[in-house]
mmCIF file of C-alpha atoms in Angstrom:
data_model
loop_
_atom_site.group_PDB
_atom_site.id
_atom_site.type_symbol
_atom_site.label_atom_id
_atom_site.label_comp_id
_atom_site.label_asym_id
_atom_site.label_seq_id
_atom_site.Cartn_x
_atom_site.Cartn_y
_atom_site.Cartn_z
ATOM 1 C CA MET M 1 151.956 43.164 -31.937
ATOM 2 C CA ARG M 2 151.715 40.437 -29.106
ATOM 3 C CA ARG M 3 149.483 37.570 -29.097
ATOM 4 C CA ARG M 4 147.459 36.886 -26.073
ATOM 5 C CA GLY M 5 146.212 33.655 -26.747
ATOM 6 C CA PRO M 6 147.977 31.402 -24.295
ATOM 7 C CA PHE M 7 146.802 34.012 -21.487
ATOM 8 C CA ARG M 8 143.323 33.747 -22.901
ATOM 9 C CA VAL M 9 143.644 29.657 -22.807
ATOM 10 C CA VAL M 10 144.605 29.906 -19.157
ATOM 11 C CA ARG M 11 142.089 32.090 -17.882
ATOM 12 C CA LYS M 12 139.350 30.234 -19.845
ATOM 13 C CA VAL M 13 140.589 26.956 -18.039
ATOM 14 C CA ALA M 14 140.824 28.778 -14.675
ATOM 15 C CA VAL M 15 137.325 30.152 -15.260
ATOM 16 C CA GLY M 16 136.318 26.791 -15.686
ATOM 17 C CA VAL M 17 137.817 25.145 -13.054
ATOM 18 C CA ALA M 18 136.525 27.544 -10.751
ATOM 19 C CA GLY M 19 133.161 28.016 -11.828
ATOM 20 C CA THR M 20 132.904 23.836 -11.792
ATOM 21 C CA ALA M 21 134.077 23.923 -8.242
ATOM 22 C CA MET M 22 131.647 26.305 -7.334
ATOM 23 C CA ILE M 23 128.839 24.573 -8.854
ATOM 24 C CA LEU M 24 129.863 21.398 -7.204
ATOM 25 C CA ALA M 25 130.066 23.009 -3.703
ATOM 26 C CA GLY M 26 126.806 24.498 -4.367
ATOM 27 C CA VAL M 27 125.194 20.563 -5.071
ATOM 28 C CA VAL M 28 126.867 19.367 -1.723
ATOM 29 C CA MET M 29 125.361 22.416 -0.100
ATOM 30 C CA LEU M 30 121.720 21.253 -1.131
ATOM 31 C CA VAL M 31 122.302 18.252 1.051
ATOM 32 C CA LEU M 32 124.543 19.821 3.645
ATOM 33 C CA PRO M 33 123.981 23.125 5.478
ATOM 34 C CA GLY M 34 125.003 26.152 3.511
ATOM 35 C CA PRO M 35 123.574 28.422 0.423
ATOM 36 C CA GLY M 36 123.225 26.032 -2.041
ATOM 37 C CA VAL M 37 121.254 27.840 -4.506
ATOM 38 C CA VAL M 38 123.486 30.725 -4.356
ATOM 39 C CA ALA M 39 126.923 28.734 -4.941
ATOM 40 C CA ILE M 40 125.232 27.529 -7.726
ATOM 41 C CA LEU M 41 124.170 30.372 -9.321
ATOM 42 C CA ALA M 42 127.589 32.368 -8.648
ATOM 43 C CA GLY M 43 129.334 29.448 -10.340
ATOM 44 C CA LEU M 44 126.966 29.381 -13.466
ATOM 45 C CA GLY M 45 127.784 33.212 -13.397
ATOM 46 C CA LEU M 46 131.472 33.088 -13.115
ATOM 47 C CA LEU M 47 131.297 30.545 -15.881
ATOM 48 C CA GLY M 48 129.038 32.693 -17.935
ATOM 49 C CA THR M 49 131.913 35.364 -18.193
ATOM 50 C CA GLU M 50 133.837 32.822 -20.661
ATOM 51 C CA PHE M 51 130.840 30.724 -21.942
ATOM 52 C CA PRO M 52 127.931 31.661 -23.847
ATOM 53 C CA THR M 53 126.052 28.776 -23.087
ATOM 54 C CA ALA M 54 126.636 28.927 -19.166
ATOM 55 C CA ARG M 55 125.625 32.697 -19.751
ATOM 56 C CA ARG M 56 122.195 31.722 -20.975
ATOM 57 C CA ILE M 57 121.529 28.882 -18.314
ATOM 58 C CA SER M 58 122.747 31.407 -15.633
ATOM 59 C CA LEU M 59 120.158 33.970 -17.257
ATOM 60 C CA ARG M 60 117.429 31.656 -17.521
ATOM 61 C CA LEU M 61 117.951 29.956 -13.846
ATOM 62 C CA ASN M 62 118.165 33.607 -11.966
ATOM 63 C CA GLY M 63 114.628 34.190 -13.916
ATOM 64 C CA TYR M 64 113.311 31.162 -12.348
ATOM 65 C CA VAL M 65 114.563 32.087 -8.753
ATOM 66 C CA ARG M 66 113.322 35.663 -8.742
ATOM 67 C CA THR M 67 109.572 34.516 -9.589
ATOM 68 C CA ALA M 68 109.927 31.593 -6.977
ATOM 69 C CA TRP M 69 111.514 34.331 -4.493
ATOM 70 C CA ARG M 70 108.521 36.924 -5.301
ATOM 71 C CA LYS M 71 105.710 33.838 -5.247
ATOM 72 C CA VAL M 72 107.365 33.143 -1.460
ATOM 73 C CA ARG M 73 107.415 36.926 -0.343
ATOM 74 C CA THR M 74 103.809 37.514 -1.549
ATOM 75 C CA ALA M 75 102.703 34.330 0.310
ATOM 76 C CA ALA M 76 104.450 35.304 3.837
ATOM 77 C CA ARG M 77 102.892 38.807 3.318
ATOM 78 C CA ARG M 78 99.534 37.444 2.743
ATOM 79 C CA ASP M 79 100.122 35.005 5.736
ATOM 80 C CA ARG M 80 101.198 37.878 8.112
ATOM 81 C CA ALA M 81 98.105 39.866 7.020
ATOM 82 C CA ALA M 82 95.514 37.126 7.818
#
């Protein structure tokens, strides 16, 4: 039977580097024009494929963002109706 150890380590490192780069790009985009929050959530989602802690953080942040988005949509509808 073949061992998949080296491939697993290479994949984990690649996912870690790519996810971290996406998060850093998202943080930069919070100041510069661009979808910063989306990039940060995407980076956390990518990291969550290999790291359980990142998965938990991603799920929690996604919940917060969805709640905030619902509040914004509700306020916008209320303003339109008035």
